[in-house]
mmCIF file of C-alpha atoms in Angstrom:
data_model
loop_
_atom_site.group_PDB
_atom_site.id
_atom_site.type_symbol
_atom_site.label_atom_id
_atom_site.label_comp_id
_atom_site.label_asym_id
_atom_site.label_seq_id
_atom_site.Cartn_x
_atom_site.Cartn_y
_atom_site.Cartn_z
ATOM 1 C CA MET A 1 0.000 0.000 0.000
ATOM 2 C CA TYR A 2 1.297 3.439 -0.988
ATOM 3 C CA ILE A 3 0.030 6.506 0.857
ATOM 4 C CA GLY A 4 -0.095 9.925 -0.768
ATOM 5 C CA LEU A 5 -0.551 12.697 1.804
ATOM 6 C CA ASP A 6 -1.462 16.143 0.486
ATOM 7 C CA ILE A 7 -0.622 18.604 3.278
ATOM 8 C CA GLY A 8 -2.706 21.522 2.081
ATOM 9 C CA ARG A 9 -2.957 24.976 3.602
ATOM 10 C CA GLN A 10 -6.502 24.353 4.843
ATOM 11 C CA VAL A 11 -7.375 20.676 4.308
ATOM 12 C CA LEU A 12 -5.382 17.437 4.570
ATOM 13 C CA LYS A 13 -6.110 14.777 1.938
ATOM 14 C CA LEU A 14 -4.927 11.167 2.070
ATOM 15 C CA VAL A 15 -5.103 8.521 -0.650
ATOM 16 C CA ALA A 16 -3.865 4.938 -0.273
ATOM 17 C CA LEU A 17 -3.370 2.926 -3.475
ATOM 18 C CA GLU A 18 -2.170 -0.520 -4.464
ATOM 19 C CA LYS A 19 -0.686 -1.436 -7.824
ATOM 20 C CA VAL A 20 -2.762 -4.092 -9.614
ATOM 21 C CA LYS A 21 -2.612 -5.675 -13.068
ATOM 22 C CA ALA A 22 -5.205 -3.296 -14.489
ATOM 23 C CA GLY A 23 -3.520 -0.229 -12.972
ATOM 24 C CA TYR A 24 -4.339 0.977 -9.463
ATOM 25 C CA LYS A 25 -6.740 0.025 -6.678
ATOM 26 C CA ILE A 26 -8.080 2.566 -4.174
ATOM 27 C CA ILE A 27 -7.662 1.267 -0.630
ATOM 28 C CA LYS A 28 -8.586 4.381 1.343
ATOM 29 C CA THR A 29 -9.289 8.093 1.032
ATOM 30 C CA ALA A 30 -9.618 10.555 3.899
ATOM 31 C CA GLN A 31 -9.647 14.270 4.553
ATOM 32 C CA ARG A 32 -9.478 16.598 7.540
ATOM 33 C CA LEU A 33 -9.784 20.340 8.037
ATOM 34 C CA ILE A 34 -6.583 21.812 9.508
ATOM 35 C CA PRO A 35 -7.988 24.941 11.251
ATOM 36 C CA GLU A 36 -10.656 24.662 13.922
ATOM 37 C CA GLN A 37 -14.187 24.117 12.694
ATOM 38 C CA ASN A 38 -16.333 27.271 12.376
ATOM 39 C CA ARG A 39 -13.347 29.597 12.752
ATOM 40 C CA PRO A 40 -12.298 32.054 10.004
ATOM 41 C CA PHE A 41 -9.424 30.598 7.988
ATOM 42 C CA ASP A 42 -6.209 32.623 8.275
ATOM 43 C CA PRO A 43 -3.332 31.021 6.330
ATOM 44 C CA GLU A 44 -0.793 33.093 8.267
ATOM 45 C CA LYS A 45 -1.804 31.338 11.490
ATOM 46 C CA ILE A 46 -1.536 27.791 10.129
ATOM 47 C CA ASP A 47 2.013 26.865 11.107
ATOM 48 C CA SER A 48 3.877 23.561 11.244
ATOM 49 C CA PRO A 49 2.799 22.526 14.793
ATOM 50 C CA ILE A 50 -0.888 22.996 13.870
ATOM 51 C CA ARG A 51 -0.411 20.863 10.753
ATOM 52 C CA VAL A 52 1.346 18.152 12.779
ATOM 53 C CA ILE A 53 -1.585 17.966 15.222
ATOM 54 C CA ALA A 54 -4.069 17.749 12.339
ATOM 55 C CA ILE A 55 -2.067 14.995 10.583
ATOM 56 C CA LYS A 56 -1.890 12.940 13.784
ATOM 57 C CA GLU A 57 -5.651 13.292 14.216
ATOM 58 C CA LEU A 58 -6.288 12.300 10.581
ATOM 59 C CA LEU A 59 -4.222 9.145 11.081
ATOM 60 C CA ARG A 60 -5.971 8.341 14.379
ATOM 61 C CA GLN A 61 -9.429 8.750 12.841
ATOM 62 C CA ASN A 62 -8.515 6.307 10.084
ATOM 63 C CA GLY A 63 -6.897 3.678 12.278
ATOM 64 C CA LEU A 64 -3.373 4.364 11.011
ATOM 65 C CA LYS A 65 -0.505 4.233 13.497
ATOM 66 C CA PRO A 66 2.255 6.678 12.468
ATOM 67 C CA LYS A 67 5.133 4.284 13.218
ATOM 68 C CA ARG A 68 3.546 1.604 11.032
ATOM 69 C CA VAL A 69 2.920 3.843 8.016
ATOM 70 C CA LYS A 70 5.200 2.723 5.198
ATOM 71 C CA ASN A 71 5.658 3.987 1.653
ATOM 72 C CA LEU A 72 4.609 7.563 2.464
ATOM 73 C CA ILE A 73 4.774 10.121 -0.339
ATOM 74 C CA THR A 74 4.286 13.821 0.393
ATOM 75 C CA GLY A 75 4.568 16.943 -1.740
ATOM 76 C CA ILE A 76 6.058 20.434 -1.673
ATOM 77 C CA SER A 77 3.907 23.228 -3.073
ATOM 78 C CA GLY A 78 4.527 24.833 -6.437
ATOM 79 C CA THR A 79 5.177 28.130 -4.631
ATOM 80 C CA ASN A 80 8.231 26.614 -2.925
ATOM 81 C CA SER A 81 9.599 24.742 -5.942
ATOM 82 C CA SER A 82 10.531 25.198 -9.588
ATOM 83 C CA VAL A 83 9.671 22.863 -12.466
ATOM 84 C CA LYS A 84 11.027 23.323 -15.968
ATOM 85 C CA GLN A 85 11.119 21.066 -19.019
ATOM 86 C CA ILE A 86 14.524 20.609 -20.620
ATOM 87 C CA ALA A 87 15.919 18.432 -23.406
ATOM 88 C CA THR A 88 19.010 16.382 -22.619
ATOM 89 C CA MET A 89 20.963 13.481 -24.093
ATOM 90 C CA ASP A 90 19.467 10.024 -23.621
ATOM 91 C CA MET A 91 21.730 8.347 -21.056
ATOM 92 C CA SER A 92 21.730 5.821 -18.233
ATOM 93 C CA LYS A 93 19.816 6.523 -15.030
ATOM 94 C CA ASP A 94 23.022 7.113 -13.037
ATOM 95 C CA GLU A 95 24.474 9.454 -15.664
ATOM 96 C CA LEU A 96 21.213 11.362 -15.904
ATOM 97 C CA ALA A 97 20.991 11.810 -12.135
ATOM 98 C CA SER A 98 24.552 13.155 -11.933
ATOM 99 C CA SER A 99 24.003 15.580 -14.814
ATOM 100 C CA MET A 100 20.877 17.170 -13.339
ATOM 101 C CA ASN A 101 22.747 19.473 -10.928
ATOM 102 C CA PHE A 102 24.646 20.964 -13.848
ATOM 103 C CA GLU A 103 21.440 21.336 -15.872
ATOM 104 C CA ALA A 104 19.671 22.976 -12.919
ATOM 105 C CA ARG A 105 22.332 25.683 -12.668
ATOM 106 C CA LYS A 106 21.726 26.497 -16.325
ATOM 107 C CA HIS A 107 17.947 26.441 -16.341
ATOM 108 C CA ILE A 108 16.540 27.219 -12.873
ATOM 109 C CA PRO A 109 17.365 30.449 -10.983
ATOM 110 C CA MET A 110 17.782 29.606 -7.295
ATOM 111 C CA ASP A 111 19.171 32.992 -6.123
ATOM 112 C CA GLY A 112 22.468 31.491 -4.973
ATOM 113 C CA THR A 113 20.822 29.194 -2.422
ATOM 114 C CA ASP A 114 21.653 25.517 -2.037
ATOM 115 C CA ALA A 115 19.231 23.535 -4.160
ATOM 116 C CA VAL A 116 17.891 19.995 -4.024
ATOM 117 C CA ILE A 117 17.363 18.596 -7.514
ATOM 118 C CA ASP A 118 15.017 15.892 -8.776
ATOM 119 C CA TYR A 119 13.700 15.011 -12.210
ATOM 120 C CA GLN A 120 11.075 13.021 -14.083
ATOM 121 C CA ILE A 121 11.512 11.700 -17.621
ATOM 122 C CA LEU A 122 8.672 12.937 -19.823
ATOM 123 C CA GLY A 123 9.521 10.980 -22.967
ATOM 124 C CA SER A 124 11.499 11.162 -26.201
ATOM 125 C CA ASN A 125 12.256 14.568 -27.664
ATOM 126 C CA ARG A 126 10.220 15.030 -30.840
ATOM 127 C CA ASN A 127 12.911 17.071 -32.617
ATOM 128 C CA GLU A 128 16.119 15.145 -31.843
ATOM 129 C CA VAL A 129 16.163 11.335 -31.767
ATOM 130 C CA ASP A 130 19.116 11.085 -29.367
ATOM 131 C CA LYS A 131 17.522 13.323 -26.732
ATOM 132 C CA ILE A 132 14.800 12.987 -24.105
ATOM 133 C CA ASP A 133 12.515 15.530 -22.447
ATOM 134 C CA VAL A 134 12.925 15.813 -18.696
ATOM 135 C CA ALA A 135 10.992 17.752 -16.051
ATOM 136 C CA LEU A 136 13.736 19.327 -13.939
ATOM 137 C CA ILE A 137 12.541 19.942 -10.382
ATOM 138 C CA ALA A 138 14.253 22.030 -7.722
ATOM 139 C CA CYS A 139 13.633 23.439 -4.266
ATOM 140 C CA THR A 140 15.924 24.878 -1.601
ATOM 141 C CA LYS A 141 17.486 22.648 1.043
ATOM 142 C CA ARG A 142 15.757 24.716 3.719
ATOM 143 C CA VAL A 143 12.302 24.101 2.220
ATOM 144 C CA LEU A 144 12.956 20.353 2.007
ATOM 145 C CA SER A 145 14.455 20.209 5.513
ATOM 146 C CA ASN A 146 11.460 22.014 7.051
ATOM 147 C CA HIS A 147 9.059 19.712 5.197
ATOM 148 C CA LEU A 148 10.857 16.547 6.328
ATOM 149 C CA SER A 149 11.013 17.799 9.930
ATOM 150 C CA MET A 150 7.259 18.388 9.946
ATOM 151 C CA VAL A 151 6.532 14.890 8.584
ATOM 152 C CA LYS A 152 8.872 13.294 11.138
ATOM 153 C CA GLU A 153 7.139 15.221 13.953
ATOM 154 C CA THR A 154 3.973 13.256 13.160
ATOM 155 C CA GLY A 155 5.817 10.019 13.941
ATOM 156 C CA MET A 156 5.875 8.881 10.315
ATOM 157 C CA LYS A 157 8.951 8.160 8.251
ATOM 158 C CA PRO A 158 9.020 10.064 4.937
ATOM 159 C CA TRP A 159 9.901 8.022 1.858
ATOM 160 C CA ILE A 160 9.456 10.129 -1.291
ATOM 161 C CA VAL A 161 8.984 13.905 -1.468
ATOM 162 C CA ASP A 162 7.498 15.117 -4.761
ATOM 163 C CA VAL A 163 6.259 18.540 -5.866
ATOM 164 C CA GLU A 164 2.545 19.200 -6.144
ATOM 165 C CA PRO A 165 2.295 20.284 -9.822
ATOM 166 C CA VAL A 166 4.084 17.092 -10.886
ATOM 167 C CA ALA A 167 1.779 15.065 -8.614
ATOM 168 C CA VAL A 168 -1.255 16.591 -10.360
ATOM 169 C CA MET A 169 0.319 15.712 -13.714
ATOM 170 C CA ASN A 170 0.920 12.093 -12.652
ATOM 171 C CA SER A 171 -2.655 11.841 -11.397
ATOM 172 C CA PHE A 172 -3.941 13.090 -14.761
ATOM 173 C CA LEU A 173 -1.702 10.676 -16.678
ATOM 174 C CA ALA A 174 -2.962 7.727 -14.621
ATOM 175 C CA ALA A 175 -6.626 8.647 -15.161
ATOM 176 C CA ASN A 176 -6.734 10.097 -18.680
ATOM 177 C CA GLY A 177 -3.391 9.978 -20.458
ATOM 178 C CA LEU A 178 -2.311 12.796 -22.767
ATOM 179 C CA PRO A 179 -4.051 13.970 -25.945
ATOM 180 C CA ASP A 180 -2.393 12.843 -29.196
ATOM 181 C CA GLU A 181 -2.860 16.323 -30.619
ATOM 182 C CA GLY A 182 -2.901 19.598 -28.732
ATOM 183 C CA VAL A 183 -2.400 20.078 -25.005
ATOM 184 C CA ALA A 184 -4.538 19.429 -21.940
ATOM 185 C CA VAL A 185 -4.866 22.072 -19.226
ATOM 186 C CA ILE A 186 -5.205 21.066 -15.574
ATOM 187 C CA LEU A 187 -6.206 23.800 -13.121
ATOM 188 C CA ASP A 188 -5.780 22.739 -9.493
ATOM 189 C CA ILE A 189 -7.565 25.284 -7.279
ATOM 190 C CA GLY A 190 -6.332 25.285 -3.706
ATOM 191 C CA ALA A 191 -7.157 27.288 -0.595
ATOM 192 C CA VAL A 192 -4.436 29.931 -1.007
ATOM 193 C CA THR A 193 -2.783 29.258 -4.371
ATOM 194 C CA SER A 194 -3.632 27.373 -7.540
ATOM 195 C CA SER A 195 -1.520 25.459 -10.059
ATOM 196 C CA LEU A 196 -1.945 25.583 -13.826
ATOM 197 C CA ILE A 197 -0.378 22.663 -15.709
ATOM 198 C CA VAL A 198 -0.252 22.392 -19.508
ATOM 199 C CA TRP A 199 1.049 19.346 -21.378
ATOM 200 C CA GLY A 200 0.519 17.250 -24.484
ATOM 201 C CA SER A 201 2.172 14.135 -25.876
ATOM 202 C CA GLN A 202 3.944 16.209 -28.536
ATOM 203 C CA ASP A 203 4.303 19.498 -26.681
ATOM 204 C CA MET A 204 6.121 21.321 -23.909
ATOM 205 C CA PHE A 205 5.299 20.624 -20.265
ATOM 206 C CA PHE A 206 4.567 23.849 -18.402
ATOM 207 C CA THR A 207 3.394 24.747 -14.926
ATOM 208 C CA ARG A 208 2.693 28.046 -13.241
ATOM 209 C CA ASP A 209 1.680 28.869 -9.688
ATOM 210 C CA LEU A 210 -1.261 31.304 -9.525
ATOM 211 C CA PRO A 211 -1.389 33.378 -6.294
ATOM 212 C CA VAL A 212 -5.179 33.045 -5.938
ATOM 213 C CA GLY A 213 -7.241 30.411 -4.161
ATOM 214 C CA VAL A 214 -10.618 29.871 -2.516
ATOM 215 C CA HIS A 215 -9.529 31.978 0.488
ATOM 216 C CA ASP A 216 -9.260 35.074 -1.738
ATOM 217 C CA MET A 217 -12.708 34.406 -3.166
ATOM 218 C CA VAL A 218 -14.251 34.107 0.306
ATOM 219 C CA LYS A 219 -12.565 37.346 1.426
ATOM 220 C CA ASP A 220 -13.898 39.103 -1.675
ATOM 221 C CA ILE A 221 -17.474 37.983 -0.957
ATOM 222 C CA SER A 222 -17.050 39.052 2.682
ATOM 223 C CA ASN A 223 -15.865 42.534 1.665
ATOM 224 C CA ARG A 224 -18.419 43.039 -1.112
ATOM 225 C CA LYS A 225 -21.369 42.084 1.068
ATOM 226 C CA SER A 226 -20.002 43.343 4.415
ATOM 227 C CA ILE A 227 -20.541 39.957 6.041
ATOM 228 C CA GLU A 228 -18.369 37.802 8.288
ATOM 229 C CA TYR A 229 -15.821 35.390 6.785
ATOM 230 C CA ILE A 230 -17.689 32.272 7.922
ATOM 231 C CA GLU A 231 -20.960 33.551 6.429
ATOM 232 C CA ALA A 232 -19.186 34.353 3.150
ATOM 233 C CA GLN A 233 -17.648 30.876 3.130
ATOM 234 C CA GLU A 234 -21.062 29.289 3.615
ATOM 235 C CA GLU A 235 -22.524 31.439 0.814
ATOM 236 C CA LEU A 236 -19.788 30.335 -1.587
ATOM 237 C CA LEU A 237 -20.420 26.720 -0.621
ATOM 238 C CA SER A 238 -24.196 26.943 -1.039
ATOM 239 C CA SER A 239 -24.546 29.426 -3.927
ATOM 240 C CA GLY A 240 -21.327 28.926 -5.888
ATOM 241 C CA ILE A 241 -20.407 31.763 -8.243
ATOM 242 C CA ASP A 242 -23.775 33.448 -7.549
ATOM 243 C CA ALA A 243 -22.396 34.320 -4.105
ATOM 244 C CA PHE A 244 -20.419 37.135 -5.758
ATOM 245 C CA LYS A 245 -23.609 38.915 -6.845
ATOM 246 C CA LYS A 246 -24.614 41.840 -4.670
ATOM 247 C CA SER A 247 -28.208 42.031 -3.504
ATOM 248 C CA GLU A 248 -30.529 44.185 -5.592
ATOM 249 C CA GLU A 249 -30.305 47.881 -4.791
ATOM 250 C CA THR A 250 -33.338 50.116 -5.065
ATOM 251 C CA SER A 251 -31.592 53.486 -5.231
ATOM 252 C CA GLY A 252 -32.240 53.826 -8.965
ATOM 253 C CA MET A 253 -28.550 54.526 -9.607
ATOM 254 C CA ILE A 254 -26.875 52.964 -12.622
ATOM 255 C CA ALA A 255 -24.912 49.950 -11.384
ATOM 256 C CA VAL A 256 -21.247 49.633 -12.282
ATOM 257 C CA THR A 257 -20.075 46.062 -12.578
ATOM 258 C CA GLU A 258 -17.056 45.481 -10.350
ATOM 259 C CA ARG A 259 -14.482 42.834 -11.133
ATOM 260 C CA THR A 260 -14.520 40.036 -8.600
ATOM 261 C CA ALA A 261 -11.665 37.851 -7.353
ATOM 262 C CA LEU A 262 -13.155 35.177 -9.595
ATOM 263 C CA ASP A 263 -12.972 37.437 -12.665
ATOM 264 C CA ASN A 264 -9.334 38.253 -11.893
ATOM 265 C CA PHE A 265 -8.557 34.575 -11.401
ATOM 266 C CA VAL A 266 -10.018 33.582 -14.781
ATOM 267 C CA GLU A 267 -8.184 36.471 -16.449
ATOM 268 C CA ASP A 268 -4.914 35.236 -14.904
ATOM 269 C CA VAL A 269 -5.602 31.808 -16.420
ATOM 270 C CA ARG A 270 -6.252 33.449 -19.806
ATOM 271 C CA ARG A 271 -2.957 35.390 -19.673
ATOM 272 C CA THR A 272 -1.041 32.254 -18.712
ATOM 273 C CA LEU A 273 -2.495 30.268 -21.613
ATOM 274 C CA ARG A 274 -1.625 33.114 -23.991
ATOM 275 C CA PHE A 275 1.940 33.051 -22.677
ATOM 276 C CA TYR A 276 2.129 29.293 -23.232
ATOM 277 C CA ALA A 277 0.782 29.618 -26.774
ATOM 278 C CA LYS A 278 3.313 32.334 -27.598
ATOM 279 C CA SER A 279 6.327 30.540 -26.104
ATOM 280 C CA SER A 280 5.491 27.042 -27.396
ATOM 281 C CA ASN A 281 3.718 27.809 -30.700
ATOM 282 C CA GLN A 282 0.903 25.541 -29.506
ATOM 283 C CA SER A 283 -2.535 27.092 -29.034
ATOM 284 C CA HIS A 284 -4.699 23.987 -29.458
ATOM 285 C CA PHE A 285 -5.972 23.554 -25.892
ATOM 286 C CA THR A 286 -8.113 20.416 -25.838
ATOM 287 C CA GLY A 287 -9.892 21.463 -22.656
ATOM 288 C CA ILE A 288 -9.542 22.512 -19.035
ATOM 289 C CA HIS A 289 -9.753 19.963 -16.213
ATOM 290 C CA LEU A 290 -10.546 21.416 -12.782
ATOM 291 C CA SER A 291 -9.196 19.801 -9.625
ATOM 292 C CA GLY A 292 -8.573 20.756 -6.006
ATOM 293 C CA GLY A 293 -11.057 21.891 -3.384
ATOM 294 C CA GLY A 294 -12.074 24.926 -5.444
ATOM 295 C CA SER A 295 -13.253 22.759 -8.330
ATOM 296 C CA SER A 296 -16.470 22.051 -6.416
ATOM 297 C CA ILE A 297 -17.610 25.708 -6.539
ATOM 298 C CA SER A 298 -20.986 25.492 -8.252
ATOM 299 C CA GLY A 299 -21.021 27.116 -11.689
ATOM 300 C CA LEU A 300 -17.263 27.668 -11.855
ATOM 301 C CA ASP A 301 -16.731 25.149 -14.653
ATOM 302 C CA ALA A 302 -19.462 26.759 -16.783
ATOM 303 C CA MET A 303 -18.100 30.251 -16.100
ATOM 304 C CA ILE A 304 -14.557 29.308 -17.145
ATOM 305 C CA GLN A 305 -15.881 27.565 -20.247
ATOM 306 C CA ASP A 306 -17.919 30.635 -21.208
ATOM 307 C CA LYS A 307 -15.138 33.170 -20.619
ATOM 308 C CA LEU A 308 -12.279 31.179 -22.171
ATOM 309 C CA GLN A 309 -14.304 29.315 -24.808
ATOM 310 C CA LEU A 310 -12.665 26.027 -23.829
ATOM 311 C CA ASN A 311 -14.455 22.835 -22.838
ATOM 312 C CA THR A 312 -14.177 22.715 -19.035
ATOM 313 C CA VAL A 313 -14.820 19.635 -16.899
ATOM 314 C CA ILE A 314 -14.225 18.548 -13.323
ATOM 315 C CA PHE A 315 -11.358 16.064 -13.145
ATOM 316 C CA ASN A 316 -11.869 12.724 -11.411
ATOM 317 C CA PRO A 317 -8.435 11.324 -10.436
ATOM 318 C CA PHE A 318 -9.984 7.942 -9.619
ATOM 319 C CA SER A 319 -11.349 7.369 -13.120
ATOM 320 C CA GLY A 320 -10.613 3.804 -14.223
ATOM 321 C CA MET A 321 -9.273 2.688 -10.831
ATOM 322 C CA GLU A 322 -10.541 -0.362 -8.972
ATOM 323 C CA SER A 323 -12.247 0.335 -5.656
ATOM 324 C CA LYS A 324 -14.730 -0.890 -3.105
ATOM 325 C CA GLU A 325 -18.070 0.865 -2.940
ATOM 326 C CA ASP A 326 -18.110 4.239 -1.120
ATOM 327 C CA VAL A 327 -14.335 4.303 -0.602
ATOM 328 C CA VAL A 328 -14.037 7.931 -1.768
ATOM 329 C CA GLU A 329 -14.834 10.474 0.946
ATOM 330 C CA GLY A 330 -16.210 13.757 -0.427
ATOM 331 C CA ASN A 331 -15.456 15.474 -3.746
ATOM 332 C CA PRO A 332 -13.100 13.204 -5.794
ATOM 333 C CA SER A 333 -11.371 16.095 -7.596
ATOM 334 C CA GLN A 334 -9.901 17.444 -4.348
ATOM 335 C CA TYR A 335 -7.721 14.316 -4.172
ATOM 336 C CA ALA A 336 -5.760 15.005 -7.380
ATOM 337 C CA ILE A 337 -2.493 15.831 -5.590
ATOM 338 C CA ALA A 338 -2.762 13.005 -3.032
ATOM 339 C CA THR A 339 -3.608 10.532 -5.810
ATOM 340 C CA GLY A 340 -0.646 11.657 -7.908
ATOM 341 C CA LEU A 341 1.649 11.236 -4.913
ATOM 342 C CA ALA A 342 0.384 7.689 -4.325
ATOM 343 C CA VAL A 343 0.739 6.899 -8.052
ATOM 344 C CA ARG A 344 4.374 8.049 -7.867
ATOM 345 C CA GLY A 345 4.936 5.598 -5.018
ATOM 346 C CA CYS A 346 3.325 2.730 -6.927
ATOM 347 C CA ASN A 347 5.513 3.430 -9.949
ATOM 348 C CA GLU A 348 8.714 3.612 -7.880
ATOM 349 C CA SER A 349 8.234 0.108 -6.471
#
């Protein structure tokens, strides 16, 4: 059993998978809110000790003893890591691993800090037969050290540490595969930040961290309607994108439409896709797949589809996987990162 643990800013998600002949089997899924229930979420107050307590409680609730947890895969956020596709000579695994530090110095700016380097082979390079495409991944030693210390504080022994955008990509590959023509877009909407991943079987892998999440949307509703954070959060949950609409005014004044956090978020996605199209010469986006906790906002998929004129669907990371009935707790799309982490573990065995 391989356990992917997504240590989010607001919610913990856990997915346990087994490798089977047909692919993967879901053994367990679980989630837990990190902040106290019915308290306004403040990401600045969610520190490592609070996360450790929440992780221990998640394990206890699911009958998992920390010391007995094996094959644990966790992830570092896109904000604290860099991912870039490069082309390099096709070589042995040992040679490739030793060459990655040199490649990282050329391709990833780390501001003079000590970096930890990892990579994932994406496939053969379409332009040069003797080269392969590689996702070069880097984070600082301090970021990795702090992450490992937090995991160890829970009593568990970390095995593999991945980065979240790559985990989302691996989850998508396991469920859907890549389009033969054009590129797929995966938009993982988190509590504080979101990740946009673009990739196709013949095209450049690209990821960008967007500094907007559900927290910003709740704050916007709270400010626009002059209501408390918790009330705004409940409105977003119950009304979806309609929660951004102000109540009807009877003053007779001409209303001026104000841009919402949601409008700005979608515009940021549009700009990022334009940048990808310009830098890669590929503008055939086959569709947008929404994942993360924010994907469950009612009407968001239709809004994005209308504004960007791209088919938009909610991604199910468990598509095609074996499972017992009712094994998935809550919205499946929120488990994209945790599923991708568990898939990485299965494929490393």
